[in-house]
Each structure stands twice: as structure tokens, then as C-alpha cells.
Amino acid sequence: MNHVVVRVRHRPPAALVQGLSPFGVATVHESMGRRGLMKPYMRGIRPGARLCGPAVTVLSHPGDNLMMHAAVEQCGPGDVLVVTTTSESTDGMFGELLATSLRSRGVAGLVIEAGVRDVAELNGMDFPVWSRAVSAQGTVKATAGSVNVPVVVAGAHVRPSDVVVADDDGVVVVPAGELADVVDAATRREALEAQKRAALADGTLGLDLYSLRERLTALGVRYVDEEETR
């Protein structure tokens, strides 16, 4: 296996990343045709945290964070470090010291399909993290891996500079080449949902808003009075 650190010079346009940032994971996922979602075991360590930025990817040996240290040099302001391992791991590969190093380079946060530790310290410094596990299990710095190569993280394909969006609902990945289209689709979806929200708040039933009465009829659902069921 070849081990490389790829110097990625191009990032998606900052204006498009900023344009995507107001939208939540559910909206982005739906706007992409329900693609790009990581498995639901990827959870934020602090409720209410949000994240949106281009990915710097890391492929590491389990229980070894050497390549995460190598990746710091490749990170810039607003980037998201996205880490997976060559086989399943829950070891605490990331903590306060690595977060401090990333923060010095303006990194927006971390998504890691492994474990993290120093949770209180990470939350105290307001460093957003989504991980598979929380574990105090320590790691070593001994085994080669790669930085800025395509990876699969929790079932989602992530290429360097794809845009990662994360919140309390999970993590979704937007391919860099689709970013403009997804921003447009998410904007339209949000506008439509605002209309639906107003109608529901005014008392309109979902049955009528979504024309579901016809669906029930087509499925053979009948309305009967209570007396008829006795």
C-alpha cells in the first residue's frame, strides 16, 4: 500500500460553503436526494454544535494517530478534519492537545470514525467533534497512513474538499462538484418548509397539506364510527 500526504491547494468557493452553512443535516440530506449521510452512530459530543466546511481526510491505522498529526499541516481556516481507520476502532485517538493544534490553524472541527477523549476540555474550548465513541484508551504514533485521499467514513464516501455538514441529527457529505446545486436546492426546500410550517401552525392538518386522504383511500383505509367496531 502506498502511503501519501497529498497537498490539496484548491478548496470549494468560500461563498458556497458559507451559503450551505445555515442549513441542517436533514435539509442537506433531503436536498441531495437522500445521499451522503454517515451512519447514525456518528454523534456530536456536545448538543447544539454545528459544523460546515471542506474536508481534509485521514486514513489511519487503528489505535494510531500519527497521520492525524501529519494532517494538521495540511489544514487551513474553516477546514474539517475527517478521520477513519483501516479497521474498526473506538480508541481515543483525539483529545485536547490535537484540538489545540488544529484550533491554531483555524480548523472548524473534527469528524472521526473512532474514539475521542478529553471531552470536557474539548467542550470547554468549544471545539466541535463528531465521533463513533468516547474512550480514554490511549494510542500510539507508529504506523503510516495517508492524508487527503478518498476515504469511506461511516458508510459515506468522502473526498478531499468535499463539504461536511454536521449537527445534532448526524453528519452528511456534499461532493464539492455538487455544492452549488445543493445550496440552491436547500434554499428552495427551506422556503417551501417555511410555507408548510405556517400552514400547520394555523391548524391545517398534514392529511390535507400533503393530500394524504387520497393515499389512505387508495390503500383501502376506511373511516368508521365507534359503534361499528363493537
Short mmCIF file of C-alpha atoms in Angstrom, two decimals:
data_model
loop_
_atom_site.label_atom_id
_atom_site.label_comp_id
_atom_site.label_asym_id
_atom_site.label_seq_id
_atom_site.Cartn_x
_atom_site.Cartn_y
_atom_site.Cartn_z
CA MET A 1 0.00 0.00 0.00
CA ASN A 2 1.29 3.47 -0.86
CA HIS A 3 1.21 5.98 1.99
CA VAL A 4 0.93 9.62 0.93
CA VAL A 5 0.27 13.10 2.23
CA VAL A 6 -1.42 14.95 -0.61
CA ARG A 7 -1.08 18.73 -0.64
CA VAL A 8 -4.52 19.94 -1.72
CA ARG A 9 -4.32 23.53 -2.96
CA HIS A 10 -7.92 24.02 -4.02
CA ARG A 11 -10.91 24.43 -1.75
CA PRO A 12 -14.54 24.93 -2.75
CA PRO A 13 -15.55 28.59 -3.08
CA ALA A 14 -15.89 30.12 0.37
CA ALA A 15 -19.13 31.84 -0.62
CA LEU A 16 -20.74 28.49 -1.45
CA VAL A 17 -19.57 26.91 1.81
CA GLN A 18 -20.98 29.91 3.66
CA GLY A 19 -24.19 29.56 1.65
CA LEU A 20 -24.58 25.97 2.81
CA SER A 21 -23.79 26.64 6.46
CA PRO A 22 -27.28 27.80 7.59
CA PHE A 23 -28.87 24.51 6.58
CA GLY A 24 -29.15 21.50 8.85
CA VAL A 25 -28.11 17.95 8.06
CA ALA A 26 -31.68 16.79 7.40
CA THR A 27 -32.30 19.58 4.87
CA VAL A 28 -28.99 18.99 3.09
CA HIS A 29 -29.54 15.22 3.00
CA GLU A 30 -33.01 15.60 1.51
CA SER A 31 -31.78 18.24 -0.95
CA MET A 32 -29.20 15.75 -2.26
CA GLY A 33 -31.78 13.08 -2.94
CA ARG A 34 -31.15 11.40 0.44
CA ARG A 35 -27.47 10.68 -0.23
CA GLY A 36 -24.25 11.29 1.65
CA LEU A 37 -25.40 10.56 5.20
CA MET A 38 -22.98 8.91 7.61
CA LYS A 39 -24.24 6.09 9.82
CA PRO A 40 -26.16 7.21 12.89
CA TYR A 41 -23.52 6.09 15.37
CA MET A 42 -21.60 9.26 14.45
CA ARG A 43 -22.69 11.61 17.21
CA GLY A 44 -21.66 15.03 18.41
CA ILE A 45 -20.04 15.19 21.83
CA ARG A 46 -21.80 18.48 22.61
CA PRO A 47 -25.52 19.03 21.94
CA GLY A 48 -26.25 22.04 19.77
CA ALA A 49 -22.90 22.10 17.97
CA ARG A 50 -22.88 22.71 14.22
CA LEU A 51 -20.22 22.30 11.57
CA CYS A 52 -19.82 23.11 7.88
CA GLY A 53 -16.53 23.07 6.00
CA PRO A 54 -14.27 21.38 3.44
CA ALA A 55 -12.81 18.01 4.36
CA VAL A 56 -9.17 17.20 4.99
CA THR A 57 -9.23 13.41 5.06
CA VAL A 58 -7.10 10.99 7.07
CA LEU A 59 -6.74 7.22 6.77
CA SER A 60 -5.12 5.91 9.95
CA HIS A 61 -4.12 2.61 11.47
CA PRO A 62 -6.49 1.79 14.36
CA GLY A 63 -5.14 2.94 17.69
CA ASP A 64 -2.54 5.15 16.00
CA ASN A 65 -2.90 8.90 15.50
CA LEU A 66 0.39 9.57 13.69
CA MET A 67 -1.34 10.59 10.46
CA MET A 68 -3.66 12.97 12.29
CA HIS A 69 -0.58 14.89 13.39
CA ALA A 70 0.66 14.83 9.78
CA ALA A 71 -2.72 16.15 8.63
CA VAL A 72 -2.60 19.26 10.83
CA GLU A 73 -0.04 20.82 8.49
CA GLN A 74 -2.45 20.38 5.56
CA CYS A 75 -5.36 22.10 7.32
CA GLY A 76 -6.44 25.70 6.90
CA PRO A 77 -9.10 28.03 8.26
CA GLY A 78 -12.60 26.57 8.11
CA ASP A 79 -11.48 23.04 7.22
CA VAL A 80 -12.94 19.93 8.84
CA LEU A 81 -10.60 17.06 9.73
CA VAL A 82 -12.28 13.80 8.70
CA VAL A 83 -10.70 10.61 10.02
CA THR A 84 -11.27 6.90 9.59
CA THR A 85 -9.21 3.80 10.29
CA THR A 86 -8.24 0.79 8.21
CA SER A 87 -10.27 -1.45 10.52
CA GLU A 88 -12.85 -0.80 13.21
CA SER A 89 -11.63 1.23 16.18
CA THR A 90 -13.07 3.02 19.19
CA ASP A 91 -9.73 4.04 20.75
CA GLY A 92 -9.43 7.63 21.95
CA MET A 93 -7.34 8.90 19.03
CA PHE A 94 -8.08 12.60 19.54
CA GLY A 95 -8.04 14.89 22.55
CA GLU A 96 -7.37 18.35 23.87
CA LEU A 97 -3.78 18.68 22.60
CA LEU A 98 -4.59 17.80 18.99
CA ALA A 99 -7.61 20.09 19.17
CA THR A 100 -5.36 22.91 20.35
CA SER A 101 -3.06 22.31 17.39
CA LEU A 102 -5.97 22.31 14.95
CA ARG A 103 -7.51 25.39 16.54
CA SER A 104 -4.26 27.30 15.94
CA ARG A 105 -4.78 26.73 12.21
CA GLY A 106 -8.42 27.77 12.24
CA VAL A 107 -9.87 24.29 11.77
CA ALA A 108 -13.64 24.24 12.24
CA GLY A 109 -13.93 20.80 13.83
CA LEU A 110 -13.46 17.04 13.64
CA VAL A 111 -15.41 14.06 12.33
CA ILE A 112 -13.79 10.75 13.32
CA GLU A 113 -14.96 7.17 12.90
CA ALA A 114 -13.12 6.15 16.06
CA GLY A 115 -12.95 7.41 19.63
CA VAL A 116 -12.13 10.73 21.27
CA ARG A 117 -11.25 11.67 24.84
CA ASP A 118 -10.82 14.84 26.94
CA VAL A 119 -14.48 15.54 26.24
CA ALA A 120 -14.86 18.14 29.00
CA GLU A 121 -11.82 20.01 27.74
CA LEU A 122 -12.96 19.83 24.10
CA ASN A 123 -16.36 21.19 25.02
CA GLY A 124 -14.77 23.84 27.22
CA MET A 125 -12.75 25.13 24.29
CA ASP A 126 -15.84 24.92 22.05
CA PHE A 127 -14.19 22.59 19.54
CA PRO A 128 -16.92 20.71 17.63
CA VAL A 129 -16.42 16.94 17.39
CA TRP A 130 -18.48 14.11 15.95
CA SER A 131 -17.19 10.62 16.75
CA ARG A 132 -18.09 6.96 16.85
CA ALA A 133 -17.19 6.62 20.52
CA VAL A 134 -15.81 8.31 23.61
CA SER A 135 -12.92 6.37 25.11
CA ALA A 136 -9.95 7.12 27.35
CA GLN A 137 -8.00 4.34 25.63
CA GLY A 138 -4.66 5.81 24.54
CA THR A 139 -2.98 5.46 21.15
CA VAL A 140 0.50 5.35 19.64
CA LYS A 141 2.25 7.22 16.83
CA ALA A 142 3.95 4.44 14.90
CA THR A 143 2.14 3.39 11.72
CA ALA A 144 1.97 5.01 8.30
CA GLY A 145 -1.31 6.02 6.70
CA SER A 146 -2.45 8.69 4.27
CA VAL A 147 -3.77 12.25 4.23
CA ASN A 148 -6.08 13.81 1.65
CA VAL A 149 -7.07 10.60 -0.11
CA PRO A 150 -10.62 9.39 -0.78
CA VAL A 151 -11.99 7.51 2.23
CA VAL A 152 -15.20 5.87 3.37
CA VAL A 153 -16.29 7.17 6.76
CA ALA A 154 -19.26 5.55 8.49
CA GLY A 155 -20.62 4.46 5.13
CA ALA A 156 -20.18 7.81 3.37
CA HIS A 157 -17.63 8.40 0.60
CA VAL A 158 -15.52 11.49 1.38
CA ARG A 159 -13.03 13.08 -1.00
CA PRO A 160 -10.66 15.89 -0.01
CA SER A 161 -12.50 19.25 -0.20
CA ASP A 162 -15.96 17.69 -0.16
CA VAL A 163 -18.06 19.72 2.26
CA VAL A 164 -19.04 18.18 5.58
CA VAL A 165 -22.15 19.34 7.42
CA ALA A 166 -22.84 18.14 10.96
CA ASP A 167 -25.34 18.89 13.71
CA ASP A 168 -27.44 17.05 16.29
CA ASP A 169 -29.02 14.96 13.52
CA GLY A 170 -25.71 13.49 12.31
CA VAL A 171 -23.19 14.09 9.54
CA VAL A 172 -23.69 14.47 5.78
CA VAL A 173 -21.13 14.88 2.99
CA VAL A 174 -21.70 17.11 -0.06
CA PRO A 175 -19.46 16.38 -3.07
CA ALA A 176 -17.52 19.53 -3.95
CA GLY A 177 -18.74 19.43 -7.55
CA GLU A 178 -22.39 19.44 -6.42
CA LEU A 179 -22.09 22.21 -3.86
CA ALA A 180 -23.75 24.99 -5.88
CA ASP A 181 -26.69 22.76 -6.83
CA VAL A 182 -27.17 21.59 -3.25
CA VAL A 183 -27.15 25.16 -1.92
CA ASP A 184 -29.85 26.08 -4.46
CA ALA A 185 -31.93 23.00 -3.64
CA ALA A 186 -31.61 23.55 0.11
CA THR A 187 -32.66 27.19 -0.25
CA ARG A 188 -35.78 26.18 -2.17
CA ARG A 189 -36.56 23.43 0.32
CA GLU A 190 -36.27 25.78 3.28
CA ALA A 191 -38.63 28.28 1.63
CA LEU A 192 -41.18 25.53 0.98
CA GLU A 193 -40.90 24.22 4.52
CA ALA A 194 -41.49 27.73 5.87
CA GLN A 195 -44.80 27.79 3.99
CA LYS A 196 -45.74 24.35 5.32
CA ARG A 197 -44.76 25.34 8.87
CA ALA A 198 -47.04 28.38 8.70
CA ALA A 199 -49.94 26.30 7.40
CA LEU A 200 -49.51 23.65 10.11
CA ALA A 201 -49.29 26.35 12.78
CA ASP A 202 -52.61 27.74 11.51
CA GLY A 203 -54.23 24.35 12.06
CA THR A 204 -54.05 22.76 8.62
CA LEU A 205 -53.71 19.01 9.00
CA GLY A 206 -50.85 17.12 7.40
CA LEU A 207 -53.50 14.86 5.90
CA ASP A 208 -54.71 17.80 3.82
CA LEU A 209 -51.42 19.65 3.33
CA TYR A 210 -49.83 16.56 1.79
CA SER A 211 -53.02 15.22 0.15
CA LEU A 212 -52.78 12.07 2.22
CA ARG A 213 -56.51 11.40 2.41
CA GLU A 214 -56.38 10.18 -1.19
CA ARG A 215 -53.42 7.97 -0.28
CA LEU A 216 -55.32 6.41 2.61
CA THR A 217 -58.29 5.72 0.35
CA ALA A 218 -56.07 4.14 -2.30
CA LEU A 219 -54.56 1.90 0.39
CA GLY A 220 -58.00 0.74 1.46
CA VAL A 221 -58.18 2.61 4.78
CA ARG A 222 -61.80 3.32 5.82
CA TYR A 223 -63.22 5.70 8.40
CA VAL A 224 -65.83 4.05 10.62
CA ASP A 225 -67.79 5.24 13.63
CA GLU A 226 -67.02 3.75 17.02
CA GLU A 227 -70.35 1.95 17.13
CA GLU A 228 -69.44 -0.04 14.02
CA THR A 229 -66.44 -1.60 15.76
CA ARG A 230 -68.44 -3.13 18.60
#
